[in-house]
Tab-separated table of C-alpha atoms in Angstrom:
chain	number	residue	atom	x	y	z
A	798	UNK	CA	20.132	-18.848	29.915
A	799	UNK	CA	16.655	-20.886	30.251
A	800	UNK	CA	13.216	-20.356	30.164
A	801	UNK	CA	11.689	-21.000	33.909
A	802	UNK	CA	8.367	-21.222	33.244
A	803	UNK	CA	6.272	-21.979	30.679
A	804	UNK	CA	2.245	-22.140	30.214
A	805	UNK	CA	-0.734	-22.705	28.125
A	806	UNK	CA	-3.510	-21.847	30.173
A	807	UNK	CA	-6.170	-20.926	27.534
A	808	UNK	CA	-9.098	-21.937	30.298
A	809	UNK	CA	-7.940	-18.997	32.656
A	810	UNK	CA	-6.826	-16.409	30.784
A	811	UNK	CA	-7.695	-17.106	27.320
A	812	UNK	CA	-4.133	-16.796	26.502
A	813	UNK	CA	-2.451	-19.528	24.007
A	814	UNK	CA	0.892	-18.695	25.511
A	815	UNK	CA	2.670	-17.156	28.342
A	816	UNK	CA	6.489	-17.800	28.840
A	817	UNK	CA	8.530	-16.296	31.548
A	818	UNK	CA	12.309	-15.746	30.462
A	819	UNK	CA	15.761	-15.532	32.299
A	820	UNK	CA	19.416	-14.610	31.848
A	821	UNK	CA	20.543	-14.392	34.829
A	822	UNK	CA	24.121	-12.868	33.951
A	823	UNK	CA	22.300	-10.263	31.562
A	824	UNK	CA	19.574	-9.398	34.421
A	825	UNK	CA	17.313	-9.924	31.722
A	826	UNK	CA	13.885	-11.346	33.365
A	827	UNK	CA	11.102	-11.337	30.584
A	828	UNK	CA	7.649	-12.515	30.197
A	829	UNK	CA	6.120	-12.837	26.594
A	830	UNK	CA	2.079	-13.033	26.593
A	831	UNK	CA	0.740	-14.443	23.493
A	832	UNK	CA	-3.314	-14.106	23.454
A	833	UNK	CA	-4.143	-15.829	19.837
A	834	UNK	CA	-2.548	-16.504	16.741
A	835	UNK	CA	-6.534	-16.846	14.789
A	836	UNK	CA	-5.593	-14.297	12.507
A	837	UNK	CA	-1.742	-14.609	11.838
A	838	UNK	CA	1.328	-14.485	13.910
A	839	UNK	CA	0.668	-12.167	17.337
A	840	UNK	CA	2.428	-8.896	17.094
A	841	UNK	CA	3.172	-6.442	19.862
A	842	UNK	CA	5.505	-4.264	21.253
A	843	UNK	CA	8.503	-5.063	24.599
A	844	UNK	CA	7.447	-3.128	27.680
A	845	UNK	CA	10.744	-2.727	29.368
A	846	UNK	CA	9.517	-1.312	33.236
A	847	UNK	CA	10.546	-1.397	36.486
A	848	UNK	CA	7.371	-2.909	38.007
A	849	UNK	CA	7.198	-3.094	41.833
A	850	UNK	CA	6.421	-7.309	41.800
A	851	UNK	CA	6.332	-10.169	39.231
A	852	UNK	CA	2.569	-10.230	39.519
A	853	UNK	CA	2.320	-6.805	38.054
A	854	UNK	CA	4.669	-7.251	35.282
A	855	UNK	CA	2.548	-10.386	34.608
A	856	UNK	CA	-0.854	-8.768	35.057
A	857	UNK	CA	0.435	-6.374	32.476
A	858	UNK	CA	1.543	-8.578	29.871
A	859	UNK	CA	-1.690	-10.572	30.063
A	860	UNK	CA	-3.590	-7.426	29.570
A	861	UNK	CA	-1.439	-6.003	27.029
A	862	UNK	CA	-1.537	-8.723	24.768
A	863	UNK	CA	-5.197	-9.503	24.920
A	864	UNK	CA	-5.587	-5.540	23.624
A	865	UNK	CA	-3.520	-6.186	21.043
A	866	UNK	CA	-5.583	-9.065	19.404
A	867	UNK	CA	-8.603	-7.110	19.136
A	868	UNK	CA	-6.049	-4.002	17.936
A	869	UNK	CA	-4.653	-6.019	15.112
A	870	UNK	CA	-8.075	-7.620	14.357
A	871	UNK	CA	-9.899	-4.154	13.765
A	872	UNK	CA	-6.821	-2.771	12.452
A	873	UNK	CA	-7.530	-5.181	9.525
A	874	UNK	CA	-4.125	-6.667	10.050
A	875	UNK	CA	-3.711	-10.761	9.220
A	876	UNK	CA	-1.999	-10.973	12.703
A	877	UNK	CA	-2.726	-12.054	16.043
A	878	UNK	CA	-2.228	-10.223	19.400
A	879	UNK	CA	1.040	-11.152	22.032
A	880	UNK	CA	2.985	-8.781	24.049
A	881	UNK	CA	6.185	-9.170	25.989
A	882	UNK	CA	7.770	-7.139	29.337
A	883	UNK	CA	11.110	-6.900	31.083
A	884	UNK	CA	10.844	-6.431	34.491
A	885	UNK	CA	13.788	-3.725	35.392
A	886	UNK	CA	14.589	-0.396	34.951
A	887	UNK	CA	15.500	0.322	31.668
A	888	UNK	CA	17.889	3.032	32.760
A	889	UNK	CA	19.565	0.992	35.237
A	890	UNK	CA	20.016	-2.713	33.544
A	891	UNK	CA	19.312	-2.201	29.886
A	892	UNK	CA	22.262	-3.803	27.810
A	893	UNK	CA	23.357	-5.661	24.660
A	894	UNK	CA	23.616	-8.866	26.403
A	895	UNK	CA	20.468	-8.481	28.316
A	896	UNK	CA	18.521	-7.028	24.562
A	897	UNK	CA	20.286	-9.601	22.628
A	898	UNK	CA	19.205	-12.577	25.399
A	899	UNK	CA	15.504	-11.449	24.613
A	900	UNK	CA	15.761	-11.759	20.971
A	901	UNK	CA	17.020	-15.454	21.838
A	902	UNK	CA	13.897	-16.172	23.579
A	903	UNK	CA	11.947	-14.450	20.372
A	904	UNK	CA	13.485	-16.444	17.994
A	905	UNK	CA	13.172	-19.855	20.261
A	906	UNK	CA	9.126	-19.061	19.157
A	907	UNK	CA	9.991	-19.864	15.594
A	908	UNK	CA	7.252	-16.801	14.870
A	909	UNK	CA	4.519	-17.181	16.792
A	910	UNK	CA	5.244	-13.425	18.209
A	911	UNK	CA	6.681	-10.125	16.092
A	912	UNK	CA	7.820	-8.030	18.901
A	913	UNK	CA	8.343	-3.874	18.704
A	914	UNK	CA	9.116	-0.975	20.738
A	915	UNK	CA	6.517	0.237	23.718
A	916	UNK	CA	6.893	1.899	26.908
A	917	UNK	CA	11.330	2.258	27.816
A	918	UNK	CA	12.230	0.693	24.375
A	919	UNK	CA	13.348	2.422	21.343
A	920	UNK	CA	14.324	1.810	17.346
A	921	UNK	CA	17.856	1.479	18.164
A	922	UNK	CA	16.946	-1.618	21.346
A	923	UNK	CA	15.225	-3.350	18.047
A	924	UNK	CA	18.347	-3.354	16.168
A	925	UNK	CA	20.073	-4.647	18.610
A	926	UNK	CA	17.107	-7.411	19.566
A	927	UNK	CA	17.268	-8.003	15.747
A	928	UNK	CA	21.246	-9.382	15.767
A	929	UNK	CA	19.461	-12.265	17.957
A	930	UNK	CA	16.003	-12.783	15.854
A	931	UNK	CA	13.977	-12.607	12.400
A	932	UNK	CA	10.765	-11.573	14.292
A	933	UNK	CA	11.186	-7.851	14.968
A	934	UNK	CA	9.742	-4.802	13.756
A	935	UNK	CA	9.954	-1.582	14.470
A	936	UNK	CA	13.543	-0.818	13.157
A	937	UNK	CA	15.649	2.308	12.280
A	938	UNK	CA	15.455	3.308	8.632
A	939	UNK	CA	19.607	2.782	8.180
A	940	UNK	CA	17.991	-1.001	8.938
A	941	UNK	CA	15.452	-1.289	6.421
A	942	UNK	CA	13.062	-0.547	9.351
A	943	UNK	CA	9.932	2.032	9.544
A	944	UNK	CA	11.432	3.702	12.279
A	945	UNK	CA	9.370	5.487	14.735
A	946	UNK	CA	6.174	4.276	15.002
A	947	UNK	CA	4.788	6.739	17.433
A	948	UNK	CA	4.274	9.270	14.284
A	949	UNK	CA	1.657	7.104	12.849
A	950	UNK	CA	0.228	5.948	16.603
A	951	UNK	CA	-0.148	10.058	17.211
A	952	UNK	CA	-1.571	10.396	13.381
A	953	UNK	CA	-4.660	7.209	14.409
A	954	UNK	CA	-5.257	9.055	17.740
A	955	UNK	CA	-5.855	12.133	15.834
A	956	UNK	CA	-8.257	10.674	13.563
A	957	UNK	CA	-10.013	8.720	16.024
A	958	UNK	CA	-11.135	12.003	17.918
A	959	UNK	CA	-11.955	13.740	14.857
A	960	UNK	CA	-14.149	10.997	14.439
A	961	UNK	CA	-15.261	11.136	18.123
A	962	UNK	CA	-15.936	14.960	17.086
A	963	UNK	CA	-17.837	14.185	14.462
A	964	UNK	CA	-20.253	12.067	16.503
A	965	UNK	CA	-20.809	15.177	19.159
A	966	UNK	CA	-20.417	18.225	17.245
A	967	UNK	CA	-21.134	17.287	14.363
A	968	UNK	CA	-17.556	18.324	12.574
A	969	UNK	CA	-14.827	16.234	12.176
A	970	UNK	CA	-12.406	19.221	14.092
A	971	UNK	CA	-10.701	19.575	16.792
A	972	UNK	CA	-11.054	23.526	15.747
A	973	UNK	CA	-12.023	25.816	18.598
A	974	UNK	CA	-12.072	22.389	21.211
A	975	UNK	CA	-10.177	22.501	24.118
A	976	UNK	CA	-7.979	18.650	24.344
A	977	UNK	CA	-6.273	18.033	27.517
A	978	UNK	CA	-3.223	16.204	27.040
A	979	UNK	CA	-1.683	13.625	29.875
A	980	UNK	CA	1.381	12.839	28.630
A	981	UNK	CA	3.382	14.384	26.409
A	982	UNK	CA	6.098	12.113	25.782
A	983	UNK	CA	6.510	9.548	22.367
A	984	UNK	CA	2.871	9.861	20.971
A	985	UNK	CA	1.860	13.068	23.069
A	986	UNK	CA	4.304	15.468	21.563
A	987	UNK	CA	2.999	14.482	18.173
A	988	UNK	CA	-0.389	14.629	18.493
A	989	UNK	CA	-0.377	17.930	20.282
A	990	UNK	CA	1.078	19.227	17.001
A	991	UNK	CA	-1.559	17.708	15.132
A	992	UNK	CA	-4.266	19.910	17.428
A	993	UNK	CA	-2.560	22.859	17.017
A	994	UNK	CA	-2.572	22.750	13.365
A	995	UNK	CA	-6.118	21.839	13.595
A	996	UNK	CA	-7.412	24.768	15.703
A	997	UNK	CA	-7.613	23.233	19.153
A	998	UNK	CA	-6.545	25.012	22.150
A	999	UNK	CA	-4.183	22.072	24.173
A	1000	UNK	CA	-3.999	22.146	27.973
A	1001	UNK	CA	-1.233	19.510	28.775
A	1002	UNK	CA	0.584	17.875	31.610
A	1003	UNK	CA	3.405	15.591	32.307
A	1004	UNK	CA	5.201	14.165	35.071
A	1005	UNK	CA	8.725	13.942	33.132
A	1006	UNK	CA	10.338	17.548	33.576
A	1007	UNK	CA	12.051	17.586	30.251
A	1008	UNK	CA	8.944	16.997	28.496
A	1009	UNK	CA	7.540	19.880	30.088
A	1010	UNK	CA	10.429	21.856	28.976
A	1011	UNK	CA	9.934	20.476	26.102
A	1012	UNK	CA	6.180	21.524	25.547
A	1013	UNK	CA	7.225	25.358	26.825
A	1014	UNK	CA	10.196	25.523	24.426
A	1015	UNK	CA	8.161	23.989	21.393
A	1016	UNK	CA	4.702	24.861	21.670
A	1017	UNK	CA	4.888	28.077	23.697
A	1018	UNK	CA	0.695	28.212	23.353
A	1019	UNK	CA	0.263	24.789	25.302
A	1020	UNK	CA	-1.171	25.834	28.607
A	1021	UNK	CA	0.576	23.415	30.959
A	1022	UNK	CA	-1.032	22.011	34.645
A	1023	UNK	CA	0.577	20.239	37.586
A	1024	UNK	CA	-0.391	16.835	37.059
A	1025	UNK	CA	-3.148	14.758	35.764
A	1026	UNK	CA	-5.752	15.333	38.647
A	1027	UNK	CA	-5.664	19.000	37.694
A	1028	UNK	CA	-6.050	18.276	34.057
A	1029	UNK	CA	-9.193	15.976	34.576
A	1030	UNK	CA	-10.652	17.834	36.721
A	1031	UNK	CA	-10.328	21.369	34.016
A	1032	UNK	CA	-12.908	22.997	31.225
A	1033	UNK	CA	-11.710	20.400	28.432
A	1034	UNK	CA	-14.023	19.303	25.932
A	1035	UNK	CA	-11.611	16.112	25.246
A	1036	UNK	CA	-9.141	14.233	27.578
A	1037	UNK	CA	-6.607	12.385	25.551
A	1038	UNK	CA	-4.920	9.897	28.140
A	1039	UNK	CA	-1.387	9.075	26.152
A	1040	UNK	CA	0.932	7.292	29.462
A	1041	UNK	CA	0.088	4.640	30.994
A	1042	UNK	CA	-3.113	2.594	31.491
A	1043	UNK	CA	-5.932	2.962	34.244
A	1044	UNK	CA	-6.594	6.995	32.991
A	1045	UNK	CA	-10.405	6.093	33.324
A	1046	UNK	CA	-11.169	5.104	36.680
A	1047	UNK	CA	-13.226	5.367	39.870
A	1048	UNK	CA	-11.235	8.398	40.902
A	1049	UNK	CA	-11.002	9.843	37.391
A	1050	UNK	CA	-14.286	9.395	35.881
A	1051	UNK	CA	-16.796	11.141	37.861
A	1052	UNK	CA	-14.560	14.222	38.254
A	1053	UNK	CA	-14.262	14.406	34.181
A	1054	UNK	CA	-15.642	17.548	32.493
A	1055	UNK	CA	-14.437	16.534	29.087
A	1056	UNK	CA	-17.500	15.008	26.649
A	1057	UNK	CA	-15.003	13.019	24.492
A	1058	UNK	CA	-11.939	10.338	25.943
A	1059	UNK	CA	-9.398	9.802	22.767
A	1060	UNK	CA	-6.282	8.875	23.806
A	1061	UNK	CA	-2.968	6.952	23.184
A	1062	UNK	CA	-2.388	4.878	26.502
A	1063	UNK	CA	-3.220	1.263	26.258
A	1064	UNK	CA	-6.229	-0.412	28.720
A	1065	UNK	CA	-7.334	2.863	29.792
A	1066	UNK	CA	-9.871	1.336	31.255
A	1067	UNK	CA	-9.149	0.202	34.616
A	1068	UNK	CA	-11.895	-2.297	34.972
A	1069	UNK	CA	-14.955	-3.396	33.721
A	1070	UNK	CA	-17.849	-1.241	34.076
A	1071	UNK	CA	-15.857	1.962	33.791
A	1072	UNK	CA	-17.363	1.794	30.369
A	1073	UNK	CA	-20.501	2.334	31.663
A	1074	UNK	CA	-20.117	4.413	34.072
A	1075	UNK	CA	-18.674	6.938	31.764
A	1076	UNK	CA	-21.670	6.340	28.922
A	1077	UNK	CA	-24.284	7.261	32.008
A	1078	UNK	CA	-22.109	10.221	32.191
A	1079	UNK	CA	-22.726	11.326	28.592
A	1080	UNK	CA	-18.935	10.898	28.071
A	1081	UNK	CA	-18.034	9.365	24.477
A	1082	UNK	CA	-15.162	7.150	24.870
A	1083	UNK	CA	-13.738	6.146	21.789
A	1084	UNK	CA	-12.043	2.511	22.703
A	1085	UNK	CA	-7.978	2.836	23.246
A	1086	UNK	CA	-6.782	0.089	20.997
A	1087	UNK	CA	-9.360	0.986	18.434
A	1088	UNK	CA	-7.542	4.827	18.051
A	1089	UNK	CA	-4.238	4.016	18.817
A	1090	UNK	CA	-3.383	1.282	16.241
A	1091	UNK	CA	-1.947	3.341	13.722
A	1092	UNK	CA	1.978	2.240	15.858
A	1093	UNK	CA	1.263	-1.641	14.700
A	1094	UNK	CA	-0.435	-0.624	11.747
A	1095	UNK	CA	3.651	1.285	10.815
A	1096	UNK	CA	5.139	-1.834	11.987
A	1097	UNK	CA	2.940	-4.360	10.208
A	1098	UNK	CA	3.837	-2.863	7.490
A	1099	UNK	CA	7.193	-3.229	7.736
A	1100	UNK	CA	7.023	-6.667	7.627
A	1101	UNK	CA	6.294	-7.045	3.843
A	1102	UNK	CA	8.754	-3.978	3.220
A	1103	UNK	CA	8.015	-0.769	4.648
A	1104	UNK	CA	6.285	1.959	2.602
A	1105	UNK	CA	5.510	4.938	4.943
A	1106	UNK	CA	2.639	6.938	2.803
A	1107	UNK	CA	0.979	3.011	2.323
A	1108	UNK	CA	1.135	2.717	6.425
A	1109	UNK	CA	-0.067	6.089	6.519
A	1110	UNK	CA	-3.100	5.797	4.768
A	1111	UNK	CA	-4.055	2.212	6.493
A	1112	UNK	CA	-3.541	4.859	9.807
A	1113	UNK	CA	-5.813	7.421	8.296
A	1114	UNK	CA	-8.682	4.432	8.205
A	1115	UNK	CA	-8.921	4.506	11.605
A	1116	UNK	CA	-11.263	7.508	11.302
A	1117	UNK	CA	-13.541	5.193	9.717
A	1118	UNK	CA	-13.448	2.112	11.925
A	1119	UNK	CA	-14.300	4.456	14.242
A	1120	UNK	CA	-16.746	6.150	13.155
A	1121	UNK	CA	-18.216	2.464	11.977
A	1122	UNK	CA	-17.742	1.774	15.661
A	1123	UNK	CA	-19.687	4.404	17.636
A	1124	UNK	CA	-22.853	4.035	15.010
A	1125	UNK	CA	-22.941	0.896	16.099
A	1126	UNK	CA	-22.623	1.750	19.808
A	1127	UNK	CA	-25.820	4.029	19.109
A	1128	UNK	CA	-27.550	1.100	16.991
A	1129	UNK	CA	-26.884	-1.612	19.452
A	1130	UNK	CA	-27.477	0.605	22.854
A	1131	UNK	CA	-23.898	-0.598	24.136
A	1132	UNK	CA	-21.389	1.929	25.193
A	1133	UNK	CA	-18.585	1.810	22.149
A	1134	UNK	CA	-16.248	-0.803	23.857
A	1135	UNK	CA	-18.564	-3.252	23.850
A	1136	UNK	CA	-19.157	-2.843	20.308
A	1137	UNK	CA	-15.686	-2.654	19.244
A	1138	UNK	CA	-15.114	-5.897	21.279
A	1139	UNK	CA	-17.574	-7.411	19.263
A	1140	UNK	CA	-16.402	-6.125	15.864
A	1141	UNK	CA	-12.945	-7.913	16.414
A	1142	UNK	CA	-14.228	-10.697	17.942
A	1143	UNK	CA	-16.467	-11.402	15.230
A	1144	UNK	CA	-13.450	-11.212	12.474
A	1145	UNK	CA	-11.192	-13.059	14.917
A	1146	UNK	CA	-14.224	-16.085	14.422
A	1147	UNK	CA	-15.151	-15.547	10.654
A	1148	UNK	CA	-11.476	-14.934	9.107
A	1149	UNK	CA	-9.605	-17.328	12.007
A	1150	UNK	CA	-11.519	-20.076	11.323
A	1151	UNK	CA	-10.055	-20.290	8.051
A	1152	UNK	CA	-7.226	-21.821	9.048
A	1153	UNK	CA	-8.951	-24.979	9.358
A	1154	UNK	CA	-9.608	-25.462	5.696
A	1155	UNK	CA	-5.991	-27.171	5.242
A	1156	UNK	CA	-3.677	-25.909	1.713
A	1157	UNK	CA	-1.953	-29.781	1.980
C-alpha cells in the first residue's frame, strides 16, 4: 500500500490538497480532492466509478470538491469542501480490502477530510470504510450513523424548487406544474414522491431498467420517456437533473422548454457561460449545490450525534437560502450562480479568516 502521488497545487487549481491512492492487491486506485479547509475540516462524499481514464476521474474530483466548499459554506456548515473517487467499477472490484485500504488513506489525513457515500457507494461501504478510520459519516443507524442521506438531499431539492416556484409563479407549489425527472435512482425516487404529494404532474426517465420498473410499480401516475433528450426536449415547466453532472449544456439548453432547472446532480453546469446562456433564455436555474445540500447537511450532523428532525429542519432552510439567493440574482443583475458563488465566497473570507486570531 502507498500513496503515489501527492500535491499542493493551490496556484492551479485552487485546491489545498489532491492525493492519488493505491493498493495494488485490493485494486483500490483513489484520488481524494481537498479544495479548502477555511471553514472547518472538508467534507464530501466517495465517488466509486468506472471512469474511462485517470484524467477524468481526476477532473471529477477537482470539480467535485470545489462544489462542495461553496455547498458546505451556504449550507451554514463550519466545514470545508474535499471529495474523493475510486476509479473502478463498483460492481466488479468493490471489496473489504479494497473499502478498508481507503479508510487507511482517510485516516493517514489525521481529519483534514470527512468522507460519505455518493455516486456507487452506500451506508453499509461506510461501515466498512469506518473499521479503517474516525473520519466517516454517513453510517447505518445499527452504527450510530444517520443512515441514508439521500432522504434529506431529495427533501433540499424539493424546497429549493418551491422556492424557484415562488420566484415565477408566485406560489411556493409544485401544484398543477409539470417536473421532469432525469434520474430516478437514490434522490430521484424520493423527490418524485415529494411532487406527487404536492400536486405536480412528474414526467420521468431513467437509463437503469429497474428503476423504471421501479417508477411503474410505485408511482403508476409517473408518465415515463425514453431517455433524457426526450424529457428536455417535452412541455415541462421544471427539469430536475438528479444523475450525473453536465445536464445543462450546449446540446441541452437551447432545446429546454422548462422555465425552472432544480435538480439533484452535482456541477450541472457543464461550463462556464451555460449560466448565461440559460438566464438569456428566461430559464431560472436555481444553483445545484445550493438545492442539493440537504445529503451533507444529514451527515454533518452526524458528526456531533445525529438527530434526524434537527438535520431536517437545517434541510428545510434551504428554501430560504434560496430564495435569499435569487433576490439577489434580481438585485445584482447576475444570473443566480454567480450570486450564490459570491454568497459562499464571501463567508468562506469573513468566517475563515478567523482562524488566524490564534486560542494559544
Amino acid at each position: 500500500m502507498g500513496v503515489f502521488a501527492s500535491t499542493d497545487d493551490p496556484v492551479s487549481t485552487g485546491h489545498e490538497q489532491v492525493v492519488f491512492c493505491q493498493d495494488k492487491q485490493s485494486g483500490l486506485k483513489a484520488i481524494i480532492g481537498i479544495y479548502s479547509t477555511a471553514l472547518g475540516p472538508a467534507l464530501g462524499g466517495t465517488r466509486f466509478y468506472p471512469y474511462a481514464t485517470e484524467a477524468d476521474a481526476l477532473a471529477d474530483v477537482l470539480d467535485l470538491s470545489r462544489g462542495m466548499a461553496y455547498k458546505n459554506a451556504l449550507a451554514n456548515l463550519d466545514l470545508g469542501g474535499g471529495k474523493a473517487v475510486i476509479w473502478g467499477d463498483p460492481e466488479q472490484i468493490k471489496s473489504e480490502a479494497l473499502l478498508r485500504a481507503y479508510g487507511r488513506f482517510v485516516e493517514s489525513l489525521n481529519g483534514r477530510y470527512y468522507t460519505a457515500c455518493d455516486v456507487g457507494t452506500y451506508v453499509a461501504d461506510m461501515d466498512v470504510i469506518a473499521r479503517e478510520t474516525r473520519y466517516v459519516t454517513g453510517r447505518s443507524v445499527e452504527h450510530g450513523g444517520a443512515g441514508d442521506s439521500s432522504i434529506l438531499t431529495a427533501w433540499g431539492v424539493f424546497q429549493g424548487m418551491r422556492a424557484a416556484a415562488e420566484h415565477v409563479w408566485g406560489s411556493p407549489t409544485l401544484a398543477g406544474r409539470r417536473v421532469g425527472v432525469a434520474g430516478l435512482g437514490k434522490v430521484g425516487k424520493y423527490l418524485t414522491a415529494h411532487l406527487l404529494d404536492d400536486g405536480a404532474e412528474v414526467v420521468a426517465t431513467d437509463v437503469n431498467p429497474r428503476a423504471l420498473e421501479w417508477a411503474r410499480a410505485t408511482h403508476p401516475q409517473v408518465i415515463l420517456v425514453d431517455d433524457t433528450a426526450a424529457l428536455v426536449a417535452s412541455d415541462i415547466d421544471v427539469y430536475a437533473p438528479c444523475a450525473l453532472g453536465g445536464a445543462l449544456n450546449d446540446e441541452t439548453v437551447p432545446v429546454l422548454r422548462a422555465k425552472v432547472v432544480t435538480g439533484a446532480a452535482n456541477n450541472q453546469l457543464a461550463h462556464s457561460g451555460i449560466e448565461k446562456v440559460l438566464a438569456d433564455r428566461g430559464i431560472l436555474y436555481t444553483p445545484d449545490y445550493v438545492v442539493n445540500a440537504g445529503g451533507v447537511i444529514q451527515v454533518a450532523d452526524e458528526i456531533e450525534g445525529f438527530n434526524f428532525e434537527r438535520a431536517k429542519l437545517r434541510a428545510t432552510r434551504i428554501f430560504d437560502t434560496t430564495r435569499q439567493i435569487l433576490q439577489l440574482a434580481d438585485d445584482e443583475g447576475v444570473p443566480p450562480a454567480v450570486a450564490a458563488d459570491r454568497l459562499a465566497e464571501r463567508r468562506m473570507a469573513e468566517v475563515g479568516r478567523l482562524r488566524a486570531i490564534h486560542l494559544r
